[in-house]
Amino acid sequence: MILRTLATMGPQHAYGIAARLEQVSGDLLNLNQGTIYPALVRLEQHGWTKGSWSKTDSNREARFYTITRAGQKALEGETERWRQMSRVVEKLLAEEP
Amino acid sequence: MTCWRRLAAKIRALARNRRAEDDAAREIAAHLALLQDEFERRGMTPQQARLAARRALGGAEQARQLHRDSRTILWLEQTLQDLRHACRALLHSPGFTVVAIATLALGVGVNTTLFTACNAIALKPLPVADAPHVVRLERLLASRYLGDLQYAFSYPEYENLRDHQNAFASTVASSWPIRVLASPDGQRANPPIPVQAQLVSGNYFGALGIPASAGRVFGPDEDNAPGAHPVVVLSHAFWERQFHSDPQVIGRSLEINGSAFTVTGIAPASFTGTSINPQVPDIWAPIAMQQQLVPGQHWLRTPTDFEFQILARIQPGVAVSQAQAETDTLVRQFATTYITRDRTLSVKLQATAFLGNTDDVRFQAGMAAMMVIFLMVLLVACANVTNMLLARGAARQREISVRMALGASRARVIRHLLTESILLSLSGGAAGLALAAAAGKLLWIALNQVLVRQLGTDFVLSLNFNPDRRVLLYVFALSLVTGIVFGLSPALQLTRPDLCSSLKDDTTSFGRGLSRSRLRGLLIGGQVAVSMLLLTSAGLLVRGLSRSEHADPGFDTQHVYLMRADFGDNPARAAASFQRMMDWLPTLPEVQDVAYGSAPMLGTWTPPIIVHHPGAVAGEVQGRTLASYASDRYLETLGIPLLRGRNFTTRESAAGARVAIVSAGAARLFWPGEDPIGKRFQLDLHFDGKLTEYEIIGIARDVRMANLTRVDPARVYFPPDPALVLPAVVSLRGNPQGSLAALWSSLRTFDRAILPSVSLWNMETMVVSMQRALARALAMLAGILALLSLTLAGIGIYGVMAYVVSQRTREIGVRIALGASRGRVVRSVAVEGLRPVLAGMAVGLAGGAGASLLLHRTLSTPGSLDFLYGIRFYDPLTFLAITVFLIAISLVASLVPSLRAVRVDPVEALRYQ
């Protein structure tokens, strides 16, 4: 989901990503924002994002994450997998007893 | 793919820990700032915004922790953390650390030394190339002989294998050590020196992959014709000793047994030979030179001269079982072409080790028993350290309880505590390894000294007691296990989920820790029991040793020499030469008496004996007796008096007549209450069921001829078969040095052919003293072990008592304040401390009695050793002395802390701590 966010929104910092996720999910995903960090760290360690320090519009410093090309590929792969999975589940659920 | 990237990133994060930590903190702080800004924008006050931001983030510290956990390899980081903490904690209490490490070093060091010895004897491969593929041939004989004969093969057998066994890439033969006389060139003035030679096949060095360290080794083409190539290779040890590492010796001539040989090269220092006796040979010569080194024998063409050990290198890709089956067939097929007394039942291919017979069950059982005993000492050390850890851990109880209350899992805290114990044990193991390396060197020197004294100055021990890969692995594994063993119990104890009472600010609660004091008592009791066991065994052995110092063999040893020589292969000629020597020796002025017969104290022969008694079951009594061949002057030469009856006549002795002299013990045992003279008995001399009947003509005094440890229960002497060549016993008169030198010079003029093979052993210094030395060594070893465990136990008891008393300072203060006399308090504290000690002593006593019973059971056959030299196994003196000694030590160990405690001012003790 983070990768998707980055892909659509471009480079973002941790707060921005968390806020966007909260917004998109319509407050269904209301975790505390600190829990985003394990995922961020993991993505960066895999090499799918790249982080760098920069300044926000309000002149606060923050660490901005950009999706890499490997990340794009991974995103496409994950998206396809997810779509396949949901198709199968839908099919199973559609079968009337 | 990316998981490797992740791993690499994690390791990087681990390495740059501080940097990563700072970066994460910075990022989270920035996040918080942005959140705060947002909330302020929505209209909150800065104060409210800050709080709301923290709430939204879920706590800055938790966020940092989440970041940290996903950033690194969690368990690795935690372990590193634990290690750092443990190092700091151990360095913080140096006294405890030093004592613990020293204790562990002693325990591990002692065990490692034993393992190094076992390794050197049984596990280390021979110093040849690709040792796992080299095998030694061993045969199973019909007589089930177990010594070194089962490794002996003849040269024709070797040739048969070399030419027909295709499963072997190469086959080598090497003889047993041969004693020759050598004169290094240019020293004709000095008498020739005895040198240990070995005859080896031409491909010996090549097939085993042994290069020369200087010069060259000889090859197969120098072993093709008898006597054609007189070349020798020197061993490194011999080269250093005799030629002082002079490189000019290559190409020089060396005279051996009168023939000139050329030195072609020096073997490398690491090559100590491949024989099954642990002796480094001095020189190697081709088998083709056999006639020059061993004149009068025809080993090259006699299929029944079993003089060679055979080693073979198996072809790569061939299974050992297949090679073994083929070898078995080949050898047995060849065996049908000649006649020998002891048939070969089968042939086995054995992995090579430094000593033969290492796969014998008895040898392995003995080794295992020794390892168990040494491990007990290590256990005592562990018990000590456990107690120390328990005492120390009690001080950290609060810290641990707080940690667990804050959410650390029990497993995590136990892991933390175990890290500390394993660090301790690994340090102790490293120190123990250093100790063992030093001990190994000392052991080599001591063993070499003993053997040099017994067998002559030309002996060099081939065993290698230096630690190698296997020993390192053993030390590491042992330390690890030790760390877990002594660390687990305190860790489990300290993390017991009883947080409430431990969080209370009360470190001296009266009734708590019952299970802990039980564990402590058990440990102390165990230590005392092991010490008791070791001490009683040591005490018995030491008493036996004092007896052995004064044990009188019962026959003359000071001026008596055992003489052995090789008279050649032809039995008739050998017997004639032997007889000639026996006739000539008494004519020498320095010789007082000469006889021949079984060598005293060098091996036992216990044939079954049958005595007819009309009153007994089946009319006869069966048993075993020790037997000796004896010529007519045998008893006189050895100074064994005849109690009754008469000695053998010269004619009876020469003819091998069927008359016998029995010892007083034999008379008592087989003819109780009657006069045995004139009676008859039967012996199964060769264990084959054929009985020979003897008539008793005399009774001799009892002697200790089987070994020094006990008087022979029963012994019979009778004249030998005239065709046999037996060792001679010669008693000299006058000044021992002078007579011996005179005898040697007379021998030199007598017969040069047999001179190299003649050996003269003084009964006292060579034979009897060896047995005394063995008793001394055993007693010393047992004494050291016992002292070690006693020291450890003493320290343990003292430490525990000191700790317990310090815990009960308040209680003691209360008691004294309430009016109890100091004496009563000391008594009660000390007595309570002694309870586990007494229990341990009782267990140890029972164990000690059992152990001495076990030692006693080894006295089953007439010729076996009595380790205790006749001390009864329930010897009250020893047991009493040890018990008193231990109680004294325990009393001191428990009184000192208690006395110190009662001297404390009760007001001080009662003050809130």
PDB file of C-alpha atoms in Angstrom, chain B residues 315-503:
ATOM      1  CA  GLN B 315      42.385 -47.213  -4.138  1.00  0.00           C
ATOM      2  CA  PRO B 316      40.153 -44.146  -4.305  1.00  0.00           C
ATOM      3  CA  GLY B 317      36.609 -45.207  -4.934  1.00  0.00           C
ATOM      4  CA  VAL B 318      36.971 -48.671  -3.431  1.00  0.00           C
ATOM      5  CA  ALA B 319      34.955 -49.386  -0.313  1.00  0.00           C
ATOM      6  CA  VAL B 320      36.870 -50.550   2.739  1.00  0.00           C
ATOM      7  CA  SER B 321      34.511 -53.484   3.245  1.00  0.00           C
ATOM      8  CA  GLN B 322      35.186 -54.761  -0.242  1.00  0.00           C
ATOM      9  CA  ALA B 323      38.942 -54.375   0.177  1.00  0.00           C
ATOM     10  CA  GLN B 324      38.714 -56.138   3.514  1.00  0.00           C
ATOM     11  CA  ALA B 325      36.834 -59.103   2.091  1.00  0.00           C
ATOM     12  CA  GLU B 326      39.351 -59.493  -0.717  1.00  0.00           C
ATOM     13  CA  THR B 327      42.318 -59.196   1.608  1.00  0.00           C
ATOM     14  CA  ASP B 328      40.801 -61.761   3.932  1.00  0.00           C
ATOM     15  CA  THR B 329      40.451 -64.256   1.094  1.00  0.00           C
ATOM     16  CA  LEU B 330      43.939 -63.615  -0.240  1.00  0.00           C
ATOM     17  CA  VAL B 331      45.658 -64.010   3.124  1.00  0.00           C
ATOM     18  CA  ARG B 332      43.777 -67.137   4.071  1.00  0.00           C
ATOM     19  CA  GLN B 333      44.392 -68.669   0.687  1.00  0.00           C
ATOM     20  CA  PHE B 334      48.093 -68.038   1.066  1.00  0.00           C
ATOM     21  CA  ALA B 335      48.006 -69.435   4.586  1.00  0.00           C
ATOM     22  CA  THR B 336      47.147 -72.858   3.213  1.00  0.00           C
ATOM     23  CA  THR B 337      50.591 -73.013   1.612  1.00  0.00           C
ATOM     24  CA  TYR B 338      52.465 -73.177   4.916  1.00  0.00           C
ATOM     25  CA  ILE B 339      52.026 -74.671   8.332  1.00  0.00           C
ATOM     26  CA  THR B 340      51.881 -72.619  11.474  1.00  0.00           C
ATOM     27  CA  ARG B 341      50.671 -73.365  14.974  1.00  0.00           C
ATOM     28  CA  ASP B 342      48.271 -70.480  15.351  1.00  0.00           C
ATOM     29  CA  ARG B 343      45.770 -70.354  12.507  1.00  0.00           C
ATOM     30  CA  THR B 344      44.477 -67.148  10.994  1.00  0.00           C
ATOM     31  CA  LEU B 345      40.729 -66.969  11.262  1.00  0.00           C
ATOM     32  CA  SER B 346      40.180 -63.709   9.438  1.00  0.00           C
ATOM     33  CA  VAL B 347      41.875 -60.507   8.410  1.00  0.00           C
ATOM     34  CA  LYS B 348      40.593 -57.044   9.200  1.00  0.00           C
ATOM     35  CA  LEU B 349      41.506 -53.641   7.835  1.00  0.00           C
ATOM     36  CA  GLN B 350      41.855 -51.231  10.710  1.00  0.00           C
ATOM     37  CA  ALA B 351      41.977 -47.475  10.624  1.00  0.00           C
ATOM     38  CA  THR B 352      45.437 -46.391  11.641  1.00  0.00           C
ATOM     39  CA  ALA B 353      46.083 -44.929  15.046  1.00  0.00           C
ATOM     40  CA  PHE B 354      49.275 -44.309  16.950  1.00  0.00           C
ATOM     41  CA  LEU B 355      48.848 -47.293  19.193  1.00  0.00           C
ATOM     42  CA  GLY B 356      47.564 -50.702  18.295  1.00  0.00           C
ATOM     43  CA  ASN B 357      44.609 -52.351  19.958  1.00  0.00           C
ATOM     44  CA  THR B 358      42.785 -49.085  20.451  1.00  0.00           C
ATOM     45  CA  ASP B 359      39.531 -50.631  19.306  1.00  0.00           C
ATOM     46  CA  ASP B 360      39.771 -53.291  21.974  1.00  0.00           C
ATOM     47  CA  VAL B 361      36.680 -53.123  24.149  1.00  0.00           C
ATOM     48  CA  ARG B 362      38.648 -53.294  27.376  1.00  0.00           C
ATOM     49  CA  PHE B 363      40.879 -50.410  26.376  1.00  0.00           C
ATOM     50  CA  GLN B 364      37.904 -48.290  25.432  1.00  0.00           C
ATOM     51  CA  ALA B 365      36.093 -49.187  28.647  1.00  0.00           C
ATOM     52  CA  GLY B 366      39.141 -48.161  30.650  1.00  0.00           C
ATOM     53  CA  MET B 367      39.326 -44.856  28.817  1.00  0.00           C
ATOM     54  CA  ALA B 368      35.620 -44.232  29.352  1.00  0.00           C
ATOM     55  CA  ALA B 369      35.963 -44.952  33.071  1.00  0.00           C
ATOM     56  CA  MET B 370      38.792 -42.449  33.373  1.00  0.00           C
ATOM     57  CA  MET B 371      36.830 -39.816  31.510  1.00  0.00           C
ATOM     58  CA  VAL B 372      33.894 -40.286  33.840  1.00  0.00           C
ATOM     59  CA  ILE B 373      36.083 -39.800  36.894  1.00  0.00           C
ATOM     60  CA  PHE B 374      37.617 -36.651  35.473  1.00  0.00           C
ATOM     61  CA  LEU B 375      34.188 -35.349  34.519  1.00  0.00           C
ATOM     62  CA  MET B 376      33.145 -35.731  38.160  1.00  0.00           C
ATOM     63  CA  VAL B 377      35.861 -33.271  39.119  1.00  0.00           C
ATOM     64  CA  LEU B 378      34.493 -30.899  36.503  1.00  0.00           C
ATOM     65  CA  LEU B 379      31.034 -31.334  37.973  1.00  0.00           C
ATOM     66  CA  VAL B 380      32.366 -30.340  41.365  1.00  0.00           C
ATOM     67  CA  ALA B 381      33.785 -27.202  39.785  1.00  0.00           C
ATOM     68  CA  CYS B 382      30.427 -26.535  38.136  1.00  0.00           C
ATOM     69  CA  ALA B 383      28.622 -26.931  41.429  1.00  0.00           C
ATOM     70  CA  ASN B 384      30.914 -24.333  42.919  1.00  0.00           C
ATOM     71  CA  VAL B 385      30.291 -21.846  40.200  1.00  0.00           C
ATOM     72  CA  THR B 386      26.548 -22.489  40.346  1.00  0.00           C
ATOM     73  CA  ASN B 387      26.560 -21.644  44.006  1.00  0.00           C
ATOM     74  CA  MET B 388      28.578 -18.533  43.390  1.00  0.00           C
ATOM     75  CA  LEU B 389      26.171 -17.480  40.670  1.00  0.00           C
ATOM     76  CA  LEU B 390      23.207 -18.099  42.924  1.00  0.00           C
ATOM     77  CA  ALA B 391      24.749 -15.956  45.626  1.00  0.00           C
ATOM     78  CA  ARG B 392      25.571 -13.215  43.171  1.00  0.00           C
ATOM     79  CA  GLY B 393      22.234 -13.473  41.453  1.00  0.00           C
ATOM     80  CA  ALA B 394      20.372 -12.855  44.652  1.00  0.00           C
ATOM     81  CA  ALA B 395      21.772  -9.334  44.600  1.00  0.00           C
ATOM     82  CA  ARG B 396      20.363  -8.834  41.145  1.00  0.00           C
ATOM     83  CA  GLN B 397      17.008 -10.279  41.979  1.00  0.00           C
ATOM     84  CA  ARG B 398      15.352  -6.862  42.083  1.00  0.00           C
ATOM     85  CA  GLU B 399      16.744  -5.815  38.751  1.00  0.00           C
ATOM     86  CA  ILE B 400      15.510  -9.020  37.153  1.00  0.00           C
ATOM     87  CA  SER B 401      12.082  -8.742  38.704  1.00  0.00           C
ATOM     88  CA  VAL B 402      11.751  -5.175  37.465  1.00  0.00           C
ATOM     89  CA  ARG B 403      12.685  -6.253  33.981  1.00  0.00           C
ATOM     90  CA  MET B 404      10.091  -8.979  33.970  1.00  0.00           C
ATOM     91  CA  ALA B 405       7.492  -6.674  35.385  1.00  0.00           C
ATOM     92  CA  LEU B 406       8.189  -4.258  32.523  1.00  0.00           C
ATOM     93  CA  GLY B 407       7.364  -6.942  30.049  1.00  0.00           C
ATOM     94  CA  ALA B 408      10.510  -8.895  29.286  1.00  0.00           C
ATOM     95  CA  SER B 409       9.647 -12.500  28.625  1.00  0.00           C
ATOM     96  CA  ARG B 410      11.145 -15.145  30.888  1.00  0.00           C
ATOM     97  CA  ALA B 411      12.991 -16.660  27.972  1.00  0.00           C
ATOM     98  CA  ARG B 412      14.598 -13.342  27.139  1.00  0.00           C
ATOM     99  CA  VAL B 413      15.860 -12.812  30.696  1.00  0.00           C
ATOM    100  CA  ILE B 414      17.099 -16.395  30.910  1.00  0.00           C
ATOM    101  CA  ARG B 415      18.923 -15.848  27.625  1.00  0.00           C
ATOM    102  CA  HIS B 416      20.515 -12.774  29.122  1.00  0.00           C
ATOM    103  CA  LEU B 417      21.660 -14.611  32.233  1.00  0.00           C
ATOM    104  CA  LEU B 418      22.895 -17.589  30.235  1.00  0.00           C
ATOM    105  CA  THR B 419      24.999 -15.277  28.073  1.00  0.00           C
ATOM    106  CA  GLU B 420      26.864 -14.292  31.192  1.00  0.00           C
ATOM    107  CA  SER B 421      27.448 -17.904  32.270  1.00  0.00           C
ATOM    108  CA  ILE B 422      28.513 -18.985  28.797  1.00  0.00           C
ATOM    109  CA  LEU B 423      30.926 -16.061  28.611  1.00  0.00           C
ATOM    110  CA  LEU B 424      32.356 -17.194  31.944  1.00  0.00           C
ATOM    111  CA  SER B 425      32.607 -20.785  30.859  1.00  0.00           C
ATOM    112  CA  LEU B 426      34.211 -19.984  27.504  1.00  0.00           C
ATOM    113  CA  SER B 427      36.810 -17.847  29.261  1.00  0.00           C
ATOM    114  CA  GLY B 428      37.371 -20.635  31.727  1.00  0.00           C
ATOM    115  CA  GLY B 429      37.638 -23.047  28.820  1.00  0.00           C
ATOM    116  CA  ALA B 430      40.245 -20.918  27.082  1.00  0.00           C
ATOM    117  CA  ALA B 431      42.280 -20.776  30.291  1.00  0.00           C
ATOM    118  CA  GLY B 432      41.784 -24.518  30.691  1.00  0.00           C
ATOM    119  CA  LEU B 433      43.070 -25.116  27.171  1.00  0.00           C
ATOM    120  CA  ALA B 434      46.242 -23.184  27.992  1.00  0.00           C
ATOM    121  CA  LEU B 435      46.624 -25.304  31.129  1.00  0.00           C
ATOM    122  CA  ALA B 436      46.087 -28.488  29.150  1.00  0.00           C
ATOM    123  CA  ALA B 437      48.654 -27.494  26.533  1.00  0.00           C
ATOM    124  CA  ALA B 438      51.232 -26.966  29.262  1.00  0.00           C
ATOM    125  CA  ALA B 439      50.205 -30.193  30.984  1.00  0.00           C
ATOM    126  CA  GLY B 440      50.492 -32.054  27.688  1.00  0.00           C
ATOM    127  CA  LYS B 441      54.091 -30.947  27.286  1.00  0.00           C
ATOM    128  CA  LEU B 442      54.878 -31.958  30.864  1.00  0.00           C
ATOM    129  CA  LEU B 443      53.184 -35.300  30.342  1.00  0.00           C
ATOM    130  CA  TRP B 444      55.270 -35.985  27.248  1.00  0.00           C
ATOM    131  CA  ILE B 445      58.474 -35.183  29.107  1.00  0.00           C
ATOM    132  CA  ALA B 446      57.513 -37.296  32.095  1.00  0.00           C
ATOM    133  CA  LEU B 447      56.435 -40.275  29.999  1.00  0.00           C
ATOM    134  CA  ASN B 448      59.559 -40.069  27.854  1.00  0.00           C
ATOM    135  CA  GLN B 449      61.742 -39.955  30.977  1.00  0.00           C
ATOM    136  CA  VAL B 450      60.093 -43.022  32.447  1.00  0.00           C
ATOM    137  CA  LEU B 451      60.430 -44.960  29.218  1.00  0.00           C
ATOM    138  CA  VAL B 452      64.023 -43.835  28.687  1.00  0.00           C
ATOM    139  CA  ARG B 453      64.901 -45.068  32.133  1.00  0.00           C
ATOM    140  CA  GLN B 454      63.287 -48.410  31.527  1.00  0.00           C
ATOM    141  CA  LEU B 455      64.206 -49.112  27.951  1.00  0.00           C
ATOM    142  CA  GLY B 456      67.481 -47.319  27.409  1.00  0.00           C
ATOM    143  CA  THR B 457      68.541 -43.835  26.383  1.00  0.00           C
ATOM    144  CA  ASP B 458      67.724 -44.369  22.734  1.00  0.00           C
ATOM    145  CA  PHE B 459      63.974 -44.226  23.232  1.00  0.00           C
ATOM    146  CA  VAL B 460      61.982 -41.336  21.829  1.00  0.00           C
ATOM    147  CA  LEU B 461      58.247 -41.239  22.393  1.00  0.00           C
ATOM    148  CA  SER B 462      56.306 -40.863  19.169  1.00  0.00           C
ATOM    149  CA  LEU B 463      53.028 -39.691  20.720  1.00  0.00           C
ATOM    150  CA  ASN B 464      52.088 -36.058  20.164  1.00  0.00           C
ATOM    151  CA  PHE B 465      50.342 -34.337  23.037  1.00  0.00           C
ATOM    152  CA  ASN B 466      49.872 -30.956  21.410  1.00  0.00           C
ATOM    153  CA  PRO B 467      46.286 -29.700  21.090  1.00  0.00           C
ATOM    154  CA  ASP B 468      44.928 -30.088  17.576  1.00  0.00           C
ATOM    155  CA  ARG B 469      41.627 -29.429  15.835  1.00  0.00           C
ATOM    156  CA  ARG B 470      39.859 -32.242  17.673  1.00  0.00           C
ATOM    157  CA  VAL B 471      41.009 -31.032  21.093  1.00  0.00           C
ATOM    158  CA  LEU B 472      39.916 -27.474  20.300  1.00  0.00           C
ATOM    159  CA  LEU B 473      36.481 -28.707  19.316  1.00  0.00           C
ATOM    160  CA  TYR B 474      36.276 -30.730  22.522  1.00  0.00           C
ATOM    161  CA  VAL B 475      37.236 -27.758  24.703  1.00  0.00           C
ATOM    162  CA  PHE B 476      34.715 -25.530  22.996  1.00  0.00           C
ATOM    163  CA  ALA B 477      31.897 -28.041  23.290  1.00  0.00           C
ATOM    164  CA  LEU B 478      32.743 -28.868  26.902  1.00  0.00           C
ATOM    165  CA  SER B 479      32.889 -25.186  27.903  1.00  0.00           C
ATOM    166  CA  LEU B 480      29.588 -24.483  26.182  1.00  0.00           C
ATOM    167  CA  VAL B 481      27.840 -27.385  27.885  1.00  0.00           C
ATOM    168  CA  THR B 482      29.449 -26.479  31.204  1.00  0.00           C
ATOM    169  CA  GLY B 483      28.206 -22.913  30.871  1.00  0.00           C
ATOM    170  CA  ILE B 484      24.674 -24.078  30.237  1.00  0.00           C
ATOM    171  CA  VAL B 485      24.833 -26.655  33.040  1.00  0.00           C
ATOM    172  CA  PHE B 486      25.896 -24.307  35.773  1.00  0.00           C
ATOM    173  CA  GLY B 487      24.074 -21.293  34.435  1.00  0.00           C
ATOM    174  CA  LEU B 488      20.659 -22.716  33.755  1.00  0.00           C
ATOM    175  CA  SER B 489      19.698 -23.538  37.290  1.00  0.00           C
ATOM    176  CA  PRO B 490      20.382 -20.113  38.804  1.00  0.00           C
ATOM    177  CA  ALA B 491      18.754 -18.486  35.756  1.00  0.00           C
ATOM    178  CA  LEU B 492      15.612 -20.527  36.244  1.00  0.00           C
ATOM    179  CA  GLN B 493      15.644 -19.810  39.946  1.00  0.00           C
ATOM    180  CA  LEU B 494      16.057 -16.086  39.592  1.00  0.00           C
ATOM    181  CA  THR B 495      13.351 -15.671  36.978  1.00  0.00           C
ATOM    182  CA  ARG B 496      10.740 -17.538  38.899  1.00  0.00           C
ATOM    183  CA  PRO B 497       7.466 -15.662  38.509  1.00  0.00           C
ATOM    184  CA  ASP B 498       7.127 -14.604  42.100  1.00  0.00           C
ATOM    185  CA  LEU B 499       7.620 -10.933  41.490  1.00  0.00           C
ATOM    186  CA  CYS B 500       5.726  -9.535  44.371  1.00  0.00           C
ATOM    187  CA  SER B 501       7.907 -10.576  47.234  1.00  0.00           C
ATOM    188  CA  SER B 502      11.104  -9.908  45.361  1.00  0.00           C
ATOM    189  CA  LEU B 503      10.043  -6.406  44.480  1.00  0.00           C
TER     190      LEU B 503
END
